[in-house]
Coordinates of C-alpha atoms in Angstrom, one line a residue:
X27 CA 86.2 24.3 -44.5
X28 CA 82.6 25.2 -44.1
X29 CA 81.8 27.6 -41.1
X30 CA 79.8 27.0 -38.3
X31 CA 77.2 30.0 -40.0
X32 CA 77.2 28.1 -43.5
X33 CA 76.7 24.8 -41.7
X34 CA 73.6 25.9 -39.9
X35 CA 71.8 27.7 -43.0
X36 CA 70.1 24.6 -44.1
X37 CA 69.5 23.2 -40.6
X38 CA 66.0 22.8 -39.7
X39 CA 64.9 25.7 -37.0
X40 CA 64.4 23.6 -33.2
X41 CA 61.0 24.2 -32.3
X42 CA 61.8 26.4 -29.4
X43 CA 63.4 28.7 -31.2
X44 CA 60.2 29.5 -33.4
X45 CA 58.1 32.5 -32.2
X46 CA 54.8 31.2 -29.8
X47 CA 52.0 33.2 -28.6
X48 CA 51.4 33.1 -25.4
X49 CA 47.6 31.7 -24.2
X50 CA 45.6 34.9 -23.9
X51 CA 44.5 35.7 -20.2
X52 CA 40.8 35.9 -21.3
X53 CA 41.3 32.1 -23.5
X54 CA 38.7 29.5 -22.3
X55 CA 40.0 27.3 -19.3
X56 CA 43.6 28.8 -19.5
X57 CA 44.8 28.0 -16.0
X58 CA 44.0 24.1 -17.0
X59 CA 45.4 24.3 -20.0
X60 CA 48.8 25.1 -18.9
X61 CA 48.8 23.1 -16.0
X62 CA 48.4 20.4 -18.7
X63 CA 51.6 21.3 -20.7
X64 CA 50.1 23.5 -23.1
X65 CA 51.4 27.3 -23.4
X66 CA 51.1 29.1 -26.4
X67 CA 48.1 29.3 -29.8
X68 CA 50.6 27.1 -31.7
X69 CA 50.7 24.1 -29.8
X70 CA 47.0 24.1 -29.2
X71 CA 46.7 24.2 -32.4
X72 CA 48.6 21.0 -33.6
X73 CA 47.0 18.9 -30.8
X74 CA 44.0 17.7 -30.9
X75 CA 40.6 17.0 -28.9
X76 CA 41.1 13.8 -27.5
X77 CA 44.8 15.1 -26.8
X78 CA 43.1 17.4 -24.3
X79 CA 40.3 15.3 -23.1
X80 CA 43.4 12.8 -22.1
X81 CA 45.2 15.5 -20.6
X82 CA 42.5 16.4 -17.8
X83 CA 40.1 18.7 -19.9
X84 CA 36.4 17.5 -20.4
X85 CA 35.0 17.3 -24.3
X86 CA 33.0 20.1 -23.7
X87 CA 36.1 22.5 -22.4
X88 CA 38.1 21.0 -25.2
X89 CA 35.6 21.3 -27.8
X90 CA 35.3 24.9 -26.4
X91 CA 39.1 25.6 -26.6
X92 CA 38.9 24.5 -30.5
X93 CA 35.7 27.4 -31.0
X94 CA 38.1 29.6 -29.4
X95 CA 41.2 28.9 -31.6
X96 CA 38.5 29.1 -34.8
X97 CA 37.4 32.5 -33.1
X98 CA 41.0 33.8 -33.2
X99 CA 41.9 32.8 -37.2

């Protein structure tokens, strides 16, 4: 029988487990940002402007938190 180890070397890694950088303290509008569910560079990074603009941000802040990202690499 396989173990419990063997079983999970070809499962997928949950998200959560994955390593996520924290929103600098200096990042544009960060206090909005994770009062609207966002809290580390990664997930910014896979949503997108009109993600933020429908969570509460305006375009400008979001187009502002993209520059920032770009800024960052």
């Amino acid at each position: 029988y396989p173990t419990a180890a063997a079983e999970l070397q070809g499962a997928p890694t949950p998200p959560e487990a994955t390593a996520a950088t924290p929103l600098p303290e200096e990042f544009p509008f960060r206090d909005k940002l994770e009062a609207a569910g966002y809290h580390s560079l990664e997930e910014l990074r896979a949503a997108s402007e009109e993600e933020l603009v429908a969570r509460g941000l305006t375009r400008r802040q979001a187009v502002r938190v993209f520059e920032a990202l770009q800024e960052r690499g």
